[in-house]
Coordinates of C-alpha atoms in Angstrom, one line a residue:
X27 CA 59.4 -66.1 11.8
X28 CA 58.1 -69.4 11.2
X29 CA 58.2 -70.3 14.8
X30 CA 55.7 -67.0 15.0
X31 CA 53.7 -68.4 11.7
X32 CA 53.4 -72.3 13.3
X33 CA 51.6 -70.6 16.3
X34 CA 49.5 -68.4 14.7
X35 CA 48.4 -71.3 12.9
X36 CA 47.5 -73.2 15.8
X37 CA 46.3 -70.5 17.8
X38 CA 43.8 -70.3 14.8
X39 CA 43.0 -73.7 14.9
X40 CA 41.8 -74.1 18.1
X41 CA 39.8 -71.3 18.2
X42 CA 38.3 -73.3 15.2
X43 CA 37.5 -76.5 17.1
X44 CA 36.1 -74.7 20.0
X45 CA 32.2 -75.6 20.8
X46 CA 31.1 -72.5 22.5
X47 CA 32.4 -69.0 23.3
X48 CA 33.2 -69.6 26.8
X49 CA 36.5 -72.2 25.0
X50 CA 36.7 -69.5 22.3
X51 CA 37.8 -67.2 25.1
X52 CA 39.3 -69.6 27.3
X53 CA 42.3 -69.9 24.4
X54 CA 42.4 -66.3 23.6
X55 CA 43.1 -65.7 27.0
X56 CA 46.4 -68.6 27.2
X57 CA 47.6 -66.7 24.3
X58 CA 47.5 -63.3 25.7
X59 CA 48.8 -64.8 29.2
X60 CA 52.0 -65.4 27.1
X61 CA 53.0 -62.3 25.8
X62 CA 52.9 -61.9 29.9
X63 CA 51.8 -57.7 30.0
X64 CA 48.0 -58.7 32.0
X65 CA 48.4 -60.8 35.5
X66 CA 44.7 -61.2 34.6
X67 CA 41.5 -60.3 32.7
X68 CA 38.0 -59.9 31.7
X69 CA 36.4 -60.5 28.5
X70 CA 33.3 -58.4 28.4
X71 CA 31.3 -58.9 25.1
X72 CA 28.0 -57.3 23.8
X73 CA 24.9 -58.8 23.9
X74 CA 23.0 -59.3 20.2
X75 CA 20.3 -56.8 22.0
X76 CA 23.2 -54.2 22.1
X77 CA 21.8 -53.3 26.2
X78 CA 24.4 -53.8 27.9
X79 CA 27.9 -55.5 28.4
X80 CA 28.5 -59.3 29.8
X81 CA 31.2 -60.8 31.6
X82 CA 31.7 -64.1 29.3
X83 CA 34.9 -65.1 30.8
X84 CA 37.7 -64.2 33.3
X85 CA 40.9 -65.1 35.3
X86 CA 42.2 -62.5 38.2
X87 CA 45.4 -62.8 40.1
X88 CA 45.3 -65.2 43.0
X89 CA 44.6 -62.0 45.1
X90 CA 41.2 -61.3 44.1
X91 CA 40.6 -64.8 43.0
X92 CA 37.6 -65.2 45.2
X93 CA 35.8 -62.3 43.2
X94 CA 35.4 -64.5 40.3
X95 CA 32.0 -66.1 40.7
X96 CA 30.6 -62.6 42.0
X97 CA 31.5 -61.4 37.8
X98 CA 31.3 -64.1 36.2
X99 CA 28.2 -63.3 33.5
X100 CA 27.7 -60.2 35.1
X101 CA 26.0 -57.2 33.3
X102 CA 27.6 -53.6 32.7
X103 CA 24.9 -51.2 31.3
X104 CA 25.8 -50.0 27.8
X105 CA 24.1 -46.3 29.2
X106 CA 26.5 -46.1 32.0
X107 CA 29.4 -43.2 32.0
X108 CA 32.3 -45.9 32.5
X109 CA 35.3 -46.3 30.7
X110 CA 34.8 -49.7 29.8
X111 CA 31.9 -48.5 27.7
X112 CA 33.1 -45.3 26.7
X113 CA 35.9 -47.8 25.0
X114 CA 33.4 -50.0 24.1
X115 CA 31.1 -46.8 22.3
X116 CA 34.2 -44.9 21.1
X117 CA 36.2 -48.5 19.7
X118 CA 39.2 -46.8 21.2
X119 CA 42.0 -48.1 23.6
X120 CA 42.1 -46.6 27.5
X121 CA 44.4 -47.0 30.0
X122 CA 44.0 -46.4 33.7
X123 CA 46.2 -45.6 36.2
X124 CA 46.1 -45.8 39.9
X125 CA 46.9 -42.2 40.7
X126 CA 44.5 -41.2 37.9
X127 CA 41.9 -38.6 39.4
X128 CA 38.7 -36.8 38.5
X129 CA 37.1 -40.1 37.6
X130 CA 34.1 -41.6 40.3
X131 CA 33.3 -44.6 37.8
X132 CA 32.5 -47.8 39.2
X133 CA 35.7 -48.9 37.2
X134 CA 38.1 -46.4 39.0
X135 CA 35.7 -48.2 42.1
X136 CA 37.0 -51.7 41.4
X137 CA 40.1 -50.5 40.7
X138 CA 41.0 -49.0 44.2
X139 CA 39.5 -52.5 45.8
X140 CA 41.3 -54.8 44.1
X141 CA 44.4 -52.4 44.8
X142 CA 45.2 -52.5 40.5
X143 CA 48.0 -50.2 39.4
X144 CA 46.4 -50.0 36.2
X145 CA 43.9 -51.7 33.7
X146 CA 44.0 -51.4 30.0
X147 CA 40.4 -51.5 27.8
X148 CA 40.7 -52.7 25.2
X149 CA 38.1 -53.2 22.3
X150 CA 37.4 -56.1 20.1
X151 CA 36.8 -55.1 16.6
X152 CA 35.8 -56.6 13.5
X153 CA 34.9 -54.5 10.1
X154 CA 33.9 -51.3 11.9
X155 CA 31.8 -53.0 14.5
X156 CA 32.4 -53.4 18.1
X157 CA 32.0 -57.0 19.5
X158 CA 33.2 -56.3 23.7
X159 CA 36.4 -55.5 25.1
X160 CA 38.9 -57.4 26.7
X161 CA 39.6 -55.6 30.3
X162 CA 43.3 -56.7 31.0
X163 CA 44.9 -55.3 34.9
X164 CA 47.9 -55.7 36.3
X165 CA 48.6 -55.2 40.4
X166 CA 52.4 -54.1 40.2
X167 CA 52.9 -52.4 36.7
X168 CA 51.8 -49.9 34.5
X169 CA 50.7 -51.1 31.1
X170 CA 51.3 -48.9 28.1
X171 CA 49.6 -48.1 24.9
X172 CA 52.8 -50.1 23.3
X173 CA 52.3 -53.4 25.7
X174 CA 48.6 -53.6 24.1
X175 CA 50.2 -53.6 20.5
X176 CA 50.2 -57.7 20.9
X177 CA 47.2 -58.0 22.3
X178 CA 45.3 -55.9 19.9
X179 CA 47.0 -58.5 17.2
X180 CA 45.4 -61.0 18.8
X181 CA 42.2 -59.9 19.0
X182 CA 41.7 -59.0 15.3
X183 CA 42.9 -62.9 14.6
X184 CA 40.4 -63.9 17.0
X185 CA 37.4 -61.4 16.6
X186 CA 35.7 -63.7 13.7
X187 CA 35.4 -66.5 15.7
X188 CA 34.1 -64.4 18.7
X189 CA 31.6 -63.5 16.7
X190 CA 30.6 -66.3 15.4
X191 CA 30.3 -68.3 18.5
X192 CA 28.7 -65.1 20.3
X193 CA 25.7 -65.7 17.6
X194 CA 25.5 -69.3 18.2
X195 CA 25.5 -68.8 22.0
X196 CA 22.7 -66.5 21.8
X197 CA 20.6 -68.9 19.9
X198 CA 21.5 -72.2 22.2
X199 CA 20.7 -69.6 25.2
X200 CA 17.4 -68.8 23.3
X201 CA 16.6 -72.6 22.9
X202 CA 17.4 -73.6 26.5
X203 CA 14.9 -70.5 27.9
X204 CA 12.1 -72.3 25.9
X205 CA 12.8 -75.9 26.5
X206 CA 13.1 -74.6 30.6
X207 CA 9.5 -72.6 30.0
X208 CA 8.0 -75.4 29.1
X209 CA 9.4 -77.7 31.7
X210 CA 8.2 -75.6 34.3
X211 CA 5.2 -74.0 33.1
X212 CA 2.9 -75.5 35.9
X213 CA 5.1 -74.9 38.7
X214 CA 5.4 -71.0 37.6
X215 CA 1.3 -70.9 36.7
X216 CA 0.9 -72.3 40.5
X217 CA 2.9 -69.7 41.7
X218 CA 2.1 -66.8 39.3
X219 CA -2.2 -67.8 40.7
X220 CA -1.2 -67.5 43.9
X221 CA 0.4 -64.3 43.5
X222 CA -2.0 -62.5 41.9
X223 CA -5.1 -63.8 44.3
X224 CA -3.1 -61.3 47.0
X225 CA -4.2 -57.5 46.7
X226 CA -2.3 -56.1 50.2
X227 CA 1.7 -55.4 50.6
X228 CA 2.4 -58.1 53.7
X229 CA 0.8 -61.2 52.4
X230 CA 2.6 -60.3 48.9
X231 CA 5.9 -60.3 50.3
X232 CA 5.1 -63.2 52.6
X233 CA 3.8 -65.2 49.8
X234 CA 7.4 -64.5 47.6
X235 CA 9.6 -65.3 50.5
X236 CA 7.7 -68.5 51.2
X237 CA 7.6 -69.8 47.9
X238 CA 11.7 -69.4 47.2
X239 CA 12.3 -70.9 50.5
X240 CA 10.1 -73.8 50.0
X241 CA 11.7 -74.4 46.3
X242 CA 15.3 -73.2 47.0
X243 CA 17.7 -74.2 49.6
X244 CA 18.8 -70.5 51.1
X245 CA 18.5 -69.7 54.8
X246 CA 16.9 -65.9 54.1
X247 CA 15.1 -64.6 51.2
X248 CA 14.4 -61.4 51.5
X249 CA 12.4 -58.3 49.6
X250 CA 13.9 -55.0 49.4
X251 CA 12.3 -52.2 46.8
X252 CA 13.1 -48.9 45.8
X253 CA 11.4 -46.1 47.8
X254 CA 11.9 -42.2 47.9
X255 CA 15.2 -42.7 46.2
X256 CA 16.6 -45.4 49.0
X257 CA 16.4 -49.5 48.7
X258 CA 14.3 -50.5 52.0
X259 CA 14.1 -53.9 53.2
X260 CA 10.2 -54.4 52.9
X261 CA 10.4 -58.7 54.3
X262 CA 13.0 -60.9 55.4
X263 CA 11.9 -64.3 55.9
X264 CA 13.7 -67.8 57.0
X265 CA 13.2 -71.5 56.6
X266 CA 10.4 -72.4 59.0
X267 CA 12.9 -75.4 60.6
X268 CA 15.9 -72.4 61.0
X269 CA 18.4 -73.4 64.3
X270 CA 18.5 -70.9 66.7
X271 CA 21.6 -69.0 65.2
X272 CA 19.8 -68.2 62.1
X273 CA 17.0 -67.3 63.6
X274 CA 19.3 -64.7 66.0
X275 CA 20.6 -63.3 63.0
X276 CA 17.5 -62.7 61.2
X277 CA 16.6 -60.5 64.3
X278 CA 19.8 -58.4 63.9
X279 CA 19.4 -58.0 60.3
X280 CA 15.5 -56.9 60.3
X281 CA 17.0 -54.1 63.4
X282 CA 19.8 -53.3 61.4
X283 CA 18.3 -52.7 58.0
X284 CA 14.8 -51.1 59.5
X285 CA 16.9 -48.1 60.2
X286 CA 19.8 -48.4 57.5
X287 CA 18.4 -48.4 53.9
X288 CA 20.5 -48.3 50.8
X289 CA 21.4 -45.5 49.2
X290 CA 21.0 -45.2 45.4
X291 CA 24.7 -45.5 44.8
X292 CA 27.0 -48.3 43.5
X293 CA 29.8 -47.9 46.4
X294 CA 27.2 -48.3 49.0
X295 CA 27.0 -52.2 48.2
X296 CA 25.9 -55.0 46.6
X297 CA 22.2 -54.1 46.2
X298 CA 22.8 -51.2 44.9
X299 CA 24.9 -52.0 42.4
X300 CA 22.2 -54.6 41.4
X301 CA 20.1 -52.3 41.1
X302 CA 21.7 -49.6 39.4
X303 CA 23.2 -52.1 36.6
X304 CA 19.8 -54.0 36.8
X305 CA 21.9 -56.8 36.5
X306 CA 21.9 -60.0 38.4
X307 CA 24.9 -60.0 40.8
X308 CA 26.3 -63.6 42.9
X309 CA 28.7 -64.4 45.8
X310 CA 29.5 -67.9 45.7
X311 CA 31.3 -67.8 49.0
X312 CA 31.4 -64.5 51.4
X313 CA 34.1 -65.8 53.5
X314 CA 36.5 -65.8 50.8
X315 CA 35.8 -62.1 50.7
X316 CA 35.6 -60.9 54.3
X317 CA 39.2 -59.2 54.0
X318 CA 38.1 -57.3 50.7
X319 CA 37.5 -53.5 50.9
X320 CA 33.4 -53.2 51.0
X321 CA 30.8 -50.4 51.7
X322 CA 30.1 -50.0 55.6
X323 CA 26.7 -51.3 54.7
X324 CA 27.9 -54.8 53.5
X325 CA 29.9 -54.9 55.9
X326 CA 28.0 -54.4 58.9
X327 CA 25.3 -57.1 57.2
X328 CA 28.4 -60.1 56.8
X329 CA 29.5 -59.1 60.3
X330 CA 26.3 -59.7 61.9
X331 CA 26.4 -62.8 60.2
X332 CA 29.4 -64.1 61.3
X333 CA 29.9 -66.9 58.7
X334 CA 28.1 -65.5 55.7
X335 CA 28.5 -68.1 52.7
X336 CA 26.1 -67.3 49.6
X337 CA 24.5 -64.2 48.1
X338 CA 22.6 -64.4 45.3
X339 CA 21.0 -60.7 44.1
X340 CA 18.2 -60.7 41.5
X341 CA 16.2 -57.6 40.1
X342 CA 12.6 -57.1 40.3
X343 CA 11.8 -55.5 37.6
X344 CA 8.2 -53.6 36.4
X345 CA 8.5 -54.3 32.4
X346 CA 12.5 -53.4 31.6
X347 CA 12.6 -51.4 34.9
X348 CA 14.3 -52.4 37.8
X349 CA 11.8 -51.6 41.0
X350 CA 14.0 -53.5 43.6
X351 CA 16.4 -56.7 44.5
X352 CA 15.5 -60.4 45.7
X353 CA 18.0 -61.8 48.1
X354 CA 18.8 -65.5 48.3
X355 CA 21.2 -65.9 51.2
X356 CA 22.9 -69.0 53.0
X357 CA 24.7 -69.0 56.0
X358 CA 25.4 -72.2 56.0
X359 CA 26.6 -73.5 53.0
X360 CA 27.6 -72.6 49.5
X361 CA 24.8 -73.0 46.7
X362 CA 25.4 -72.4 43.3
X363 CA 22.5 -72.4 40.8
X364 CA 21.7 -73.6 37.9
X365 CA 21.3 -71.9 34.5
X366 CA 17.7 -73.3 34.6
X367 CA 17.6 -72.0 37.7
X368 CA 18.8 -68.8 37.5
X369 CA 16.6 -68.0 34.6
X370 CA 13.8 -69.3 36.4
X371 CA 14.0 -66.7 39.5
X372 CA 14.6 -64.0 36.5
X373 CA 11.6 -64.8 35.0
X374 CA 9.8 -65.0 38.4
X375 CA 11.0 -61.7 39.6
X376 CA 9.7 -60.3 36.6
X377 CA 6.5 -61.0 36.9
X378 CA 6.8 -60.5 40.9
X379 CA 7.7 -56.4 39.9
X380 CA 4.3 -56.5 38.4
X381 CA 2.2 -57.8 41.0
X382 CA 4.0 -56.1 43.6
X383 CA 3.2 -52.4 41.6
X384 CA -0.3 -53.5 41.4
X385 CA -1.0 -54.3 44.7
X386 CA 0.6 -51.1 46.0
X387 CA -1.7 -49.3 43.4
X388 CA -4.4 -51.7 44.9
X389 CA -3.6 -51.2 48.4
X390 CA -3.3 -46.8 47.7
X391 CA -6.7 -46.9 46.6
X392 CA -8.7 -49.1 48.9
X393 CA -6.9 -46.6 51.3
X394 CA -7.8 -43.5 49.5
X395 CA -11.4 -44.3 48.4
X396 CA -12.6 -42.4 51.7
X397 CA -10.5 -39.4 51.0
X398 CA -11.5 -39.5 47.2
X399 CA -15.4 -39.7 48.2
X400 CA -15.1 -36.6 50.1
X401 CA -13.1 -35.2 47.8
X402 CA -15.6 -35.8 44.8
X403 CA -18.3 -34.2 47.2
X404 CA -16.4 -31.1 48.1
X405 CA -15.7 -31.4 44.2
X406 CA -19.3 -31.2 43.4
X407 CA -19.8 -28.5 45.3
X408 CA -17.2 -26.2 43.9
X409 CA -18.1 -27.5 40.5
X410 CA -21.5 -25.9 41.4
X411 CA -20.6 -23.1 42.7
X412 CA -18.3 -22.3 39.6
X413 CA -21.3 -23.3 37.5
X414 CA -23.4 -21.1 39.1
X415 CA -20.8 -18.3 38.5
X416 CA -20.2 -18.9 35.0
X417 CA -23.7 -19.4 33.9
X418 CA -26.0 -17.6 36.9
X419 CA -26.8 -14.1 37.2
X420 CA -25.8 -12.8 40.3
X421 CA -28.5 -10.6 41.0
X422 CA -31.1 -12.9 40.2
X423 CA -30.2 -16.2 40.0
X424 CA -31.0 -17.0 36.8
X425 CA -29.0 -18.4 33.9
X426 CA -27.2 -15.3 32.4
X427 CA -27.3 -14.5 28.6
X428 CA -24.2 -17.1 28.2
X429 CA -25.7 -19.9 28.9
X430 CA -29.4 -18.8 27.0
X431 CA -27.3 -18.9 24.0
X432 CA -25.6 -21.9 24.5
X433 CA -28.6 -23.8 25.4
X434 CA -30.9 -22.7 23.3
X435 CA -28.9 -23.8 20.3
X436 CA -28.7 -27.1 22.1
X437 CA -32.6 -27.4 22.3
X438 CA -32.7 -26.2 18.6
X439 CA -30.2 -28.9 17.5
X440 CA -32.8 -31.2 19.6
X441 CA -35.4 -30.3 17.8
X442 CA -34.1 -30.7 14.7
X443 CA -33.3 -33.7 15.3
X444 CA -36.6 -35.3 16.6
X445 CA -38.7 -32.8 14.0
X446 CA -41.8 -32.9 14.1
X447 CA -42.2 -35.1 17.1
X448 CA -41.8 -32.2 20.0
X449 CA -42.6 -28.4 19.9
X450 CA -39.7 -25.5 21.4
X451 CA -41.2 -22.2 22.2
X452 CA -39.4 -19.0 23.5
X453 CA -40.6 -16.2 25.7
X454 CA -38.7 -12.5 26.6
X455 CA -40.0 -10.4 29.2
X456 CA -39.6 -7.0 29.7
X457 CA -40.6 -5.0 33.0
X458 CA -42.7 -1.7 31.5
X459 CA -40.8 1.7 32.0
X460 CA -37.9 0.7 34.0
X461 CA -36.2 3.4 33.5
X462 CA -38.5 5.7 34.9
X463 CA -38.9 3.3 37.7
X464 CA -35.1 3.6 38.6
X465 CA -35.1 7.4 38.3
X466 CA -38.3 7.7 40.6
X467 CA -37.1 5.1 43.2
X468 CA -33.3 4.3 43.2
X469 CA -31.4 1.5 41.8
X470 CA -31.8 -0.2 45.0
X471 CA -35.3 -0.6 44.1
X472 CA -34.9 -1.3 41.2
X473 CA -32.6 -4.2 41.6
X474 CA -35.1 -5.4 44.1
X475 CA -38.1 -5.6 41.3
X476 CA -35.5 -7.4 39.4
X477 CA -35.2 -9.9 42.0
X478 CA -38.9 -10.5 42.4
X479 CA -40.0 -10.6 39.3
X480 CA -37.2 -12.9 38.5
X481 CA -38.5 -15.1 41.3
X482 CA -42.2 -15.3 39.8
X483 CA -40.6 -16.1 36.6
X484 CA -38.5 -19.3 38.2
X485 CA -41.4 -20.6 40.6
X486 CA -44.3 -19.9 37.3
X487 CA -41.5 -22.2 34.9
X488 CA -41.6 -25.6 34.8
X489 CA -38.6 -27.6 35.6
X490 CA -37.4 -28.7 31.9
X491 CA -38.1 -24.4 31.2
X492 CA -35.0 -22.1 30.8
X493 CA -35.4 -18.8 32.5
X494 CA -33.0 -16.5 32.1
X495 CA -31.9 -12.9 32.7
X496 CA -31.6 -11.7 29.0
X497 CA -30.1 -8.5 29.7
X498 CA -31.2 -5.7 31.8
X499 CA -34.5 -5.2 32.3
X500 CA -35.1 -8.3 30.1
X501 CA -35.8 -12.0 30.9
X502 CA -36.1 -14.9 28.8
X503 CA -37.9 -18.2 29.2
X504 CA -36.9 -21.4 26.6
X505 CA -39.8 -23.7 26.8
X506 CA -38.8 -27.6 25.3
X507 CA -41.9 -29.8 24.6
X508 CA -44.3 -25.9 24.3
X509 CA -45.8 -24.9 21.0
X510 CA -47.3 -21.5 21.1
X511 CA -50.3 -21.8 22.9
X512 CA -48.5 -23.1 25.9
X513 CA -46.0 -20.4 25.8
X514 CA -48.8 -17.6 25.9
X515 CA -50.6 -19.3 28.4
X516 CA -47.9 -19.3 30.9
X517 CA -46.7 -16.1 29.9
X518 CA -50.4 -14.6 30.5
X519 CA -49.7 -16.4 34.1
X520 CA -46.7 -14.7 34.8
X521 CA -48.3 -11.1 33.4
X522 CA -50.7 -11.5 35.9
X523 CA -48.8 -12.5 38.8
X524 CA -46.3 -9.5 38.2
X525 CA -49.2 -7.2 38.1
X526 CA -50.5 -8.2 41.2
X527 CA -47.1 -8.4 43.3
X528 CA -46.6 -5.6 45.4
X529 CA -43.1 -4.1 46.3
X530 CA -42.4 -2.0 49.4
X531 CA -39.8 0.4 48.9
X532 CA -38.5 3.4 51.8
X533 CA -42.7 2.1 53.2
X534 CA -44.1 2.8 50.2
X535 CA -46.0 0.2 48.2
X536 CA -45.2 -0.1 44.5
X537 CA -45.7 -2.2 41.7
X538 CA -44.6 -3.0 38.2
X539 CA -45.8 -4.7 34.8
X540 CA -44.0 -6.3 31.9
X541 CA -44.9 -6.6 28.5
X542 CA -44.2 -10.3 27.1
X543 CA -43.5 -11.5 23.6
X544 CA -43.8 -15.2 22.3
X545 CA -42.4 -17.7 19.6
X546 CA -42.6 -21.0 18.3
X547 CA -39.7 -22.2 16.3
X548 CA -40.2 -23.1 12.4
X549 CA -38.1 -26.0 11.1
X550 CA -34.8 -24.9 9.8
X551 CA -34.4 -21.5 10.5
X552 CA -31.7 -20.1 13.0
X553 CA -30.8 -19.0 16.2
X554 CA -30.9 -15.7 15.1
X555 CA -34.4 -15.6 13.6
X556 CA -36.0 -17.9 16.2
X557 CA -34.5 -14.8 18.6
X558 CA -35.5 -11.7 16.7
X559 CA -39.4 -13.0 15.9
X560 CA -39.9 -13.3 20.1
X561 CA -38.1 -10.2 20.3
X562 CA -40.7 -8.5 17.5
X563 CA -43.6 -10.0 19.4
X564 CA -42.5 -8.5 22.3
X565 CA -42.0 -4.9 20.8
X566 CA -45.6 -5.0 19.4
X567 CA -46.8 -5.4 23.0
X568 CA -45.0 -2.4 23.7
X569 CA -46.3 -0.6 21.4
X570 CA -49.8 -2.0 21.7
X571 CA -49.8 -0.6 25.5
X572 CA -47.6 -2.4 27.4
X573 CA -48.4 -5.0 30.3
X574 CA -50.0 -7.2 27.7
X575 CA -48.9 -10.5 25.9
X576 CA -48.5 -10.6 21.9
X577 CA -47.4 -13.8 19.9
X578 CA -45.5 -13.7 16.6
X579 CA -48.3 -14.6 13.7

């Protein structure tokens, strides 16, 4: 027992001393190798954002060793279906087993290629909340529920000073990201201007490809972007000085990928696990990997290359949205990157998702601006003819009863607006005993004296003038900018004109007359009255003999 006490004690204490998380962990994990139930493990803690999962630390059996680098700070979505973060959600313990079934997570993925016989989650928790979990595998053995026991001891003892150095992480991260920013705030503004001076897709990509190559030591760098559901490779592009081999295998990869996009899947390859966990993904060294089970993709691509070294996969991303992958590759020599770095290319390829959306929408409509002027001019048209349908009289032509109400209310609003600066008059026109007319000649011909004397009406208007069919055998006239003289006066015009028209029906020439009242609107009084005064003038020329003009007094 106080052999037990004596190394809790120190277990405590150097998770005390310990300047950062990465040693926090690094001690956990010498204390959980020794109760000897994990060959290895992952320690997978949340960010302070609570987005997703990171990789903070890890040691793997001397199998899968060479897998390290590609998870070391690597990102597992929080929104995922996974069992690390249904463990991580839930705060619950899971084990997995190798002859487990029903499960297509990219866990049950990962356990199948680093041939596992079984993993256990298991959450690290402190006062209800959920810091990460501790992913511990073994290659040979099943862990139980009972083996965790220990472990889950552990992590209790250790979860304080997780947190605490988890917090402090975050802020040193946070202090680095502006102290880089600042450094290299005229090298990004150089290449951020260049950027956005290009508005077409191929100088775009050949601009980004340039400028990592020219600032970064990778044989390829290449663009690849999400389209119709499949990741395309849109440029691959090498050092200008590349020996003949490289250049040879550029030419095989542009053939092989033209035809062999990636498919929005995370056992199809790297990429696509990129871009699915829009999370930055690195292989320090392909050849240590070569023998590794791999998507028939990836490994088509490292067999082209014959001695593939490093991979380095980076999201573009269009605000929080990944919208495709950046590839770094070297072929002929290992190149790890700097935190600076890395942060660097994040912040670029952020800012790259946006100027690459743009000039697609740029490019889309310089290419569509033909289509969208015909368009607009076949749109006009319709527009008319739908105008002419909802406001038009078929028969005549002129504006229907609709649109005399609508528009003369309009002009009346006018009016009042500018009073006393304008004048609005109204005429309505009725063609004498049409009744009598239809019963003597046919509706045929009677529709045709509709027609014409509709005509006169239109030509005798101005153009500001409103003529309208206001019902059968009526027509209306609006006149803006008319006071009651003018109204008469082109009334009497019209009268006359009508009189004199002849009209041939079945050989026979006929005639008609109308009878015409007029009105000038009074300030402040409605629709409705404006209407029924022009509508009394007009019944006192009736009465008064019909084909004649009357005004209201």
């Amino acid at each position: 027992m106080k052999n037990i006490h004596e190394s809790t004690i120190s277990f405590l204490r150097k998770l005390a001393s310990a300047s950062n998380i990465e040693t926090v962990l690094e001690h956990l994990h010498k204390a959980i190798e020794r109760i000897g139930i994990f060959q290895g493990a992952m320690y997978i803690l949340n960010d302070l954002e609570g987005e997703s999962l990171q990789t903070r630390f890890l040691h793997l059996p001397d199998s899968i060793k060479h897998v390290e680098s590609m998870y070391r700070d690597f990102c597992f979505p929080l929104e995922e279906n996974d069992p690390l973060t249904q463990a991580f959600s839930k705060q619950e313990l899971i084990i997995m087993e190798k002859d487990d079934s029903g499960d297509s997570s990219a866990t049950r993925l990962r356990m199948k290629r680093w041939k596992l016989e079984s993993l256990a989650i298991i959450p690290i928790l402190i006062e209800k909340e959920c810091l990460g979990c501790v992913l511990g595998l073994h290659q040979e053995t099943i862990i139980s529920k009972d083996d965790c026991k220990a472990v889950i001891n552990l992590l209790e003892e250790a979860a304080p000073y997780i947190k605490t150095m988890t917090i402090i992480s975050t802020f040193e991260r946070e202090k680095n990201a502006l102290a880089l920013a600042r450094a290299q705030h005229d090298r990004y503004m150089e290449f951020i201007t260049t950027i956005n001076n290009l508005t077409s897709d191929d100088p775009l990509y050949d601009a980004i490809t340039s400028a990592f190559l020219e600032q970064y030591p990778f044989d390829f760098c290449g663009v690849v972007l999400n389209e119709n559901n499949a990741l395309k490779l849109k440029r691959l592009s090498v050092q200008p000085d590349a020996d003949q081999k490289i250049q040879n295998v550029h030419r095989l990869w542009l053939d092989y990928y033209q035809d062999n996009p990636y498919e929005l899947n995370t056992s199809d390859g790297a990429t696509s696990v990129c871009f699915l966990h829009n999370s930055r993904l690195s292989i320090l060294d392909a050849m240590e990997i070569l023998h590794m089970p791999m998507s028939e993709r990836d490994h088509k691509a490292l067999e082209l290359m014959e001695t593939p070294r490093t991979f380095h996969f980076f999201v573009i991303r269009r605000g929080q949205n990944p919208i495709g992958v950046l590839w770094l590759l070297s072929m002929s020599k290992t190149i790890e990157l700097e935190h600076n770095e890395v942060m660097t290319i994040e912040q670029s390829c952020n800012f790259i998702g946006t100027a690459i959306y743009n000039a697609k929408l740029y490019h889309r409509v310089e290419a569509q601006s033909r289509d969208i002027e015909i368009l607009n001019k076949e749109l006009a048209k319709k527009v008319k003819i739908l105008d002419d349908m909802a406001h038009k009289d078929s028969l005549t032509g002129l504006y229907n009863f609709g649109f005399f109400r609508e528009e003369l209310q309009r002009l009346i609003h006018e009016y009042n607006r500018c009073r006393q600066q304008s004048f609005l008059s109204l005429i309505i026109i009725d063609i004498d005993h049409f009744k009598k007319f239809n019963d003597t000649h046919g509706h045929v011909a009677g529709n045709v004296a509709l027609s014409q004397v509709a005509q006169l009406i239109a030509k005798m208007s101005r153009k500001m003038d409103v003529a309208c069919r206001y019902g059968g055998e009526e027509f209306s006239i609006i006149l803006p900018k008319c006071n009651i003289q003018g109204a008469v006066q082109l009334a009497e015009r019209i009268r006359g004109k009508v009189e004199t028209e002849q009209l041939e029906i079945d050989g026979k020439i006929v005639s008609v007359t109308i009878s015409v009242g007029c009105a000038q609107f009074n300030p402040d009084e409605d629709i409705s009255s404006f209407v029924t005064r022009a509508d009394q003038a007009l019944y006192q020329a009736k009465a008064g003999g019909r084909n004649r003009v009357e005004m209201d007094a």
